[in-house]
GROMACS .gro file of C-alpha atoms in nm:
model
  261
    1MET     CA    1 -11.573  22.751   7.020
    2ILE     CA    2 -11.525  22.379   6.956
    3ILE     CA    3 -11.389  22.201   7.266
    4ASP     CA    4 -11.283  21.839   7.291
    5ALA     CA    5 -11.392  21.752   7.646
    6HIS     CA    6 -11.165  21.448   7.685
    7SER     CA    7 -10.805  21.401   7.579
    8HIS     CA    8 -10.475  21.285   7.726
    9VAL     CA    9 -10.122  21.417   7.692
   10HIS     CA   10  -9.957  21.301   7.368
   11ASP     CA   11  -9.588  21.236   7.314
   12PRO     CA   12  -9.490  21.444   7.126
   13VAL     CA   13  -9.752  21.711   7.196
   14HIS     CA   14  -9.736  21.859   6.847
   15ARG     CA   15  -9.905  21.547   6.708
   16HIS     CA   16 -10.206  21.622   6.925
   17ILE     CA   17 -10.212  21.983   6.806
   18ALA     CA   18 -10.212  21.857   6.448
   19LEU     CA   19 -10.512  21.632   6.520
   20LEU     CA   20 -10.703  21.922   6.673
   21ASP     CA   21 -10.622  22.143   6.374
   22GLU     CA   22 -10.735  21.875   6.132
   23ALA     CA   23 -11.066  21.838   6.318
   24GLY     CA   24 -11.124  22.212   6.348
   25VAL     CA   25 -11.116  22.191   6.728
   26ASP     CA   26 -11.020  22.510   6.909
   27ARG     CA   27 -10.932  22.372   7.252
   28ALA     CA   28 -10.916  22.041   7.438
   29VAL     CA   29 -10.954  21.940   7.799
   30LEU     CA   30 -10.629  21.762   7.878
   31PHE     CA   31 -10.578  21.491   8.139
   32SER     CA   32 -10.253  21.340   8.259
   33THR     CA   33 -10.167  20.984   8.163
   34ARG     CA   34  -9.918  20.711   8.245
   35PRO     CA   35  -9.982  20.492   7.938
   36HIS     CA   36  -9.880  20.639   7.601
   37PRO     CA   37 -10.021  20.412   7.328
   38GLU     CA   38  -9.915  20.664   7.065
   39ARG     CA   39  -9.553  20.574   7.141
   40ALA     CA   40  -9.605  20.210   7.040
   41THR     CA   41  -9.426  20.093   6.726
   42ASP     CA   42  -9.554  19.735   6.712
   43LEU     CA   43  -9.804  19.501   6.876
   44ALA     CA   44  -9.571  19.407   7.160
   45SER     CA   45  -9.501  19.767   7.262
   46PHE     CA   46  -9.870  19.852   7.229
   47ARG     CA   47  -9.958  19.563   7.459
   48ARG     CA   48  -9.713  19.699   7.717
   49GLU     CA   49  -9.882  20.037   7.709
   50MET     CA   50 -10.222  19.871   7.738
   51GLY     CA   51 -10.097  19.688   8.045
   52VAL     CA   52 -10.026  20.021   8.208
   53LEU     CA   53 -10.371  20.142   8.102
   54GLU     CA   54 -10.537  19.836   8.253
   55GLU     CA   55 -10.361  19.898   8.582
   56THR     CA   56 -10.463  20.263   8.577
   57VAL     CA   57 -10.834  20.216   8.504
   58SER     CA   58 -10.850  19.940   8.765
   59GLY     CA   59 -10.751  20.192   9.029
   60GLY     CA   60 -10.375  20.144   9.042
   61ALA     CA   61 -10.199  20.465   9.143
   62GLY     CA   62  -9.873  20.364   8.976
   63GLY     CA   63  -9.664  20.489   9.268
   64ALA     CA   64  -9.578  20.842   9.370
   65ASP     CA   65  -9.311  20.881   9.103
   66GLY     CA   66  -9.541  20.776   8.819
   67HIS     CA   67  -9.820  21.002   8.940
   68ARG     CA   68  -9.581  21.295   8.980
   69ALA     CA   69  -9.423  21.246   8.636
   70ALA     CA   70  -9.764  21.233   8.467
   71GLY     CA   71  -9.866  21.553   8.645
   72GLU     CA   72  -9.551  21.733   8.539
   73GLU     CA   73  -9.602  21.619   8.179
   74LEU     CA   74  -9.955  21.763   8.188
   75ALA     CA   75  -9.839  22.091   8.336
   76ALA     CA   76  -9.569  22.127   8.071
   77ALA     CA   77  -9.811  22.065   7.785
   78CYS     CA   78 -10.060  22.318   7.921
   79ALA     CA   79  -9.788  22.578   7.980
   80ALA     CA   80  -9.655  22.533   7.625
   81HIS     CA   81  -9.999  22.563   7.464
   82PRO     CA   82 -10.230  22.763   7.695
   83ASP     CA   83 -10.444  22.866   7.398
   84ARG     CA   84 -10.520  22.503   7.307
   85PHE     CA   85 -10.530  22.301   7.630
   86ILE     CA   86 -10.752  22.325   7.937
   87GLY     CA   87 -10.578  22.129   8.211
   88PHE     CA   88 -10.760  21.905   8.457
   89GLY     CA   89 -10.553  21.774   8.747
   90LYS     CA   90 -10.569  21.420   8.882
   91VAL     CA   91 -10.549  21.339   9.252
   92ARG     CA   92 -10.485  21.002   9.411
   93LEU     CA   93 -10.779  20.828   9.575
   94ASP     CA   94 -10.572  20.606   9.806
   95ARG     CA   95 -10.521  20.884  10.059
   96SER     CA   96 -10.707  21.035  10.353
   97ALA     CA   97 -10.980  21.290  10.296
   98GLU     CA   98 -10.756  21.557  10.446
   99ARG     CA   99 -10.470  21.472  10.209
  100ILE     CA  100 -10.706  21.466   9.910
  101ALA     CA  101 -10.832  21.813  10.004
  102ALA     CA  102 -10.472  21.936  10.026
  103ASP     CA  103 -10.389  21.778   9.690
  104VAL     CA  104 -10.684  21.952   9.525
  105GLU     CA  105 -10.568  22.279   9.677
  106GLN     CA  106 -10.205  22.235   9.568
  107GLU     CA  107 -10.208  22.016   9.257
  108VAL     CA  108 -10.528  22.138   9.090
  109VAL     CA  109 -10.616  22.489   9.205
  110GLY     CA  110 -10.255  22.579   9.277
  111ARG     CA  111 -10.149  22.484   8.924
  112GLY     CA  112 -10.431  22.680   8.763
  113PHE     CA  113 -10.613  22.372   8.634
  114ARG     CA  114 -10.985  22.412   8.562
  115GLY     CA  115 -11.114  22.080   8.694
  116ILE     CA  116 -11.031  21.738   8.837
  117GLY     CA  117 -10.992  21.416   8.644
  118GLU     CA  118 -10.989  21.173   8.488
  119LEU     CA  119 -11.039  20.981   8.813
  120THR     CA  120 -11.012  20.602   8.797
  121PRO     CA  121 -11.148  20.435   9.112
  122PRO     CA  122 -11.129  20.054   9.120
  123PRO     CA  123 -11.442  19.876   8.995
  124GLU     CA  124 -11.720  19.874   9.257
  125TRP     CA  125 -11.532  20.142   9.456
  126ALA     CA  126 -11.668  20.459   9.295
  127GLY     CA  127 -11.751  20.587   9.642
  128LEU     CA  128 -11.382  20.666   9.688
  129ILE     CA  129 -11.432  20.988   9.496
  130GLU     CA  130 -11.653  21.150   9.762
  131PRO     CA  131 -11.365  21.335   9.935
  132VAL     CA  132 -11.276  21.477   9.592
  133LEU     CA  133 -11.631  21.604   9.548
  134ARG     CA  134 -11.620  21.771   9.888
  135ALA     CA  135 -11.294  21.942   9.797
  136ALA     CA  136 -11.431  22.043   9.455
  137SER     CA  137 -11.732  22.197   9.627
  138ASP     CA  138 -11.505  22.393   9.860
  139HIS     CA  139 -11.341  22.550   9.554
  140GLY     CA  140 -11.657  22.680   9.392
  141GLY     CA  141 -11.776  22.361   9.229
  142LEU     CA  142 -11.485  22.244   9.017
  143PRO     CA  143 -11.595  21.993   8.749
  144VAL     CA  144 -11.493  21.634   8.830
  145VAL     CA  145 -11.451  21.374   8.553
  146VAL     CA  146 -11.466  21.000   8.628
  147HIS     CA  147 -11.369  20.719   8.393
  148GLY     CA  148 -11.686  20.558   8.257
  149PHE     CA  149 -11.573  20.272   8.035
  150ALA     CA  150 -11.481  19.923   8.159
  151PRO     CA  151 -11.397  19.819   8.422
  152THR     CA  152 -11.643  20.077   8.559
  153THR     CA  153 -11.968  19.892   8.632
  154ALA     CA  154 -12.336  19.983   8.621
  155GLY     CA  155 -12.325  19.978   9.000
  156ASP     CA  156 -12.043  20.234   8.993
  157LEU     CA  157 -12.253  20.460   8.772
  158ALA     CA  158 -12.541  20.438   9.020
  159THR     CA  159 -12.297  20.524   9.301
  160LEU     CA  160 -12.170  20.825   9.106
  161ALA     CA  161 -12.525  20.950   9.051
  162GLY     CA  162 -12.595  20.918   9.423
  163LEU     CA  163 -12.278  21.111   9.506
  164ALA     CA  164 -12.370  21.380   9.253
  165ARG     CA  165 -12.704  21.427   9.427
  166ARG     CA  166 -12.524  21.466   9.763
  167HIS     CA  167 -12.293  21.732   9.615
  168PRO     CA  168 -12.526  21.934   9.390
  169THR     CA  169 -12.285  22.224   9.333
  170VAL     CA  170 -12.025  21.998   9.166
  171PRO     CA  171 -12.062  21.911   8.797
  172LEU     CA  172 -11.983  21.538   8.786
  173VAL     CA  173 -11.894  21.407   8.441
  174ILE     CA  174 -11.916  21.040   8.342
  175SER     CA  175 -11.667  20.992   8.060
  176GLN     CA  176 -11.704  20.765   7.757
  177LEU     CA  177 -12.085  20.768   7.808
  178GLY     CA  178 -12.046  20.491   8.064
  179GLY     CA  179 -11.906  20.242   7.810
  180LEU     CA  180 -12.128  19.938   7.759
  181ASN     CA  181 -12.355  20.073   8.034
  182TRP     CA  182 -12.447  20.376   7.825
  183LEU     CA  183 -12.822  20.329   7.861
  184THR     CA  184 -12.791  20.327   8.240
  185ALA     CA  185 -12.569  20.636   8.224
  186ILE     CA  186 -12.830  20.824   8.020
  187GLU     CA  187 -13.111  20.725   8.256
  188LEU     CA  188 -12.911  20.835   8.561
  189ALA     CA  189 -12.811  21.166   8.402
  190ARG     CA  190 -13.169  21.239   8.308
  191GLU     CA  191 -13.263  21.208   8.677
  192THR     CA  192 -12.959  21.391   8.822
  193PRO     CA  193 -12.930  21.764   8.739
  194ASN     CA  194 -12.553  21.793   8.796
  195LEU     CA  195 -12.454  21.469   8.621
  196TYR     CA  196 -12.298  21.521   8.276
  197LEU     CA  197 -12.212  21.278   7.995
  198GLU     CA  198 -11.901  21.291   7.778
  199LEU     CA  199 -11.946  21.110   7.447
  200SER     CA  200 -11.607  20.964   7.350
  201THR     CA  201 -11.523  20.600   7.277
  202VAL     CA  202 -11.884  20.513   7.197
  203GLY     CA  203 -11.913  20.226   6.949
  204VAL     CA  204 -12.286  20.272   6.888
  205VAL     CA  205 -12.388  20.591   6.709
  206LEU     CA  206 -12.743  20.543   6.834
  207ALA     CA  207 -12.611  20.585   7.189
  208VAL     CA  208 -12.473  20.929   7.104
  209ARG     CA  209 -12.800  21.031   6.945
  210MET     CA  210 -13.002  20.910   7.243
  211ALA     CA  211 -12.777  21.083   7.497
  212ILE     CA  212 -12.808  21.415   7.315
  213ASP     CA  213 -13.184  21.374   7.275
  214GLU     CA  214 -13.239  21.286   7.641
  215VAL     CA  215 -12.984  21.517   7.808
  216PRO     CA  216 -12.924  21.791   7.549
  217ASP     CA  217 -12.792  22.047   7.797
  218ARG     CA  218 -12.543  21.812   7.968
  219THR     CA  219 -12.363  21.622   7.694
  220PHE     CA  220 -12.009  21.698   7.575
  221PHE     CA  221 -11.825  21.613   7.256
  222GLY     CA  222 -11.499  21.434   7.337
  223SER     CA  223 -11.248  21.211   7.160
  224ASP     CA  224 -11.045  21.038   7.434
  225ALA     CA  225 -10.743  21.099   7.211
  226PRO     CA  226 -10.502  20.926   7.155
  227TYR     CA  227 -10.739  20.629   7.195
  228GLY     CA  228 -11.000  20.806   6.983
  229ASP     CA  229 -10.979  21.060   6.705
  230PRO     CA  230 -11.109  21.421   6.731
  231LEU     CA  231 -11.218  21.433   6.366
  232LEU     CA  232 -11.421  21.113   6.386
  233ALA     CA  233 -11.569  21.204   6.726
  234ARG     CA  234 -11.681  21.542   6.594
  235ALA     CA  235 -11.826  21.380   6.283
  236THR     CA  236 -12.031  21.145   6.501
  237VAL     CA  237 -12.190  21.435   6.687
  238GLU     CA  238 -12.257  21.617   6.362
  239ARG     CA  239 -12.407  21.303   6.212
  240VAL     CA  240 -12.678  21.290   6.481
  241THR     CA  241 -12.745  21.665   6.512
  242GLY     CA  242 -12.841  21.933   6.266
  243PRO     CA  243 -12.672  22.272   6.234
  244GLY     CA  244 -12.779  22.509   6.506
  245LEU     CA  245 -12.774  22.580   6.879
  246LEU     CA  246 -12.796  22.219   7.000
  247ARG     CA  247 -12.496  22.104   6.796
  248ASP     CA  248 -12.300  22.412   6.898
  249ARG     CA  249 -12.366  22.346   7.265
  250VAL     CA  250 -12.264  21.979   7.247
  251LEU     CA  251 -11.949  22.063   7.052
  252GLY     CA  252 -11.830  22.314   7.309
  253GLY     CA  253 -12.084  22.574   7.413
  254THR     CA  254 -12.206  22.394   7.723
  255LEU     CA  255 -11.854  22.316   7.843
  256ALA     CA  256 -11.733  22.671   7.773
  257GLU     CA  257 -12.020  22.801   7.984
  258LEU     CA  258 -11.943  22.554   8.262
  259LEU     CA  259 -11.576  22.656   8.269
  260GLY     CA  260 -11.644  23.027   8.233
  261LEU     CA  261 -11.452  23.057   7.905
   0.00000   0.00000   0.00000
């Protein structure tokens, strides 16, 4: 089974299905989103969507209505295509630990989602995810995915590794291989048994090769679609691996095992 470990809801959803079919990808982990760059028709509209993205990855919650609408959009996509999408639910970090635990219970487990993410704490505030990790542990160790590209810092990655060590039953996934801090992300994952690396949005093919070489049992193929492309992301993994068990695990086997698929 080929699984894209990182994608966001597309509008319309059938365009995403077409991309997965073209890439030979069986299923995709699907996150909610407020920005929709695939809707843009020109540079000005694309810049508007990128403005929403910048607010999101800098920790902006976007208000209750925006968060709720994105969650409903995710739920609808997963309900329409349960054979293609594996939903991960996002919870707000600007709430009490008790409210976060209730949100995980209601908005993630209650909706039948398989994990939590993609979380976007403000830069230098990665510690805000600890209540989420506690709640994930209470529900059998749900996987938790945290945004890894800018504005996430090297210090944030170190914080995430420390939190992972404090919550060893929770698989904690750094997305986008930590962005420009990919070398730090690999070093931290090598030292932290429950820290995983997702390989999307990596501009240096050498980084993908090194991550797989150093952490072969905890690296996931992902595209970050619509920002990335499933076909190209899969080709990158295949470029740096030979046919066989290792490639199969990176392209989906490890994640399928983690999710009990």
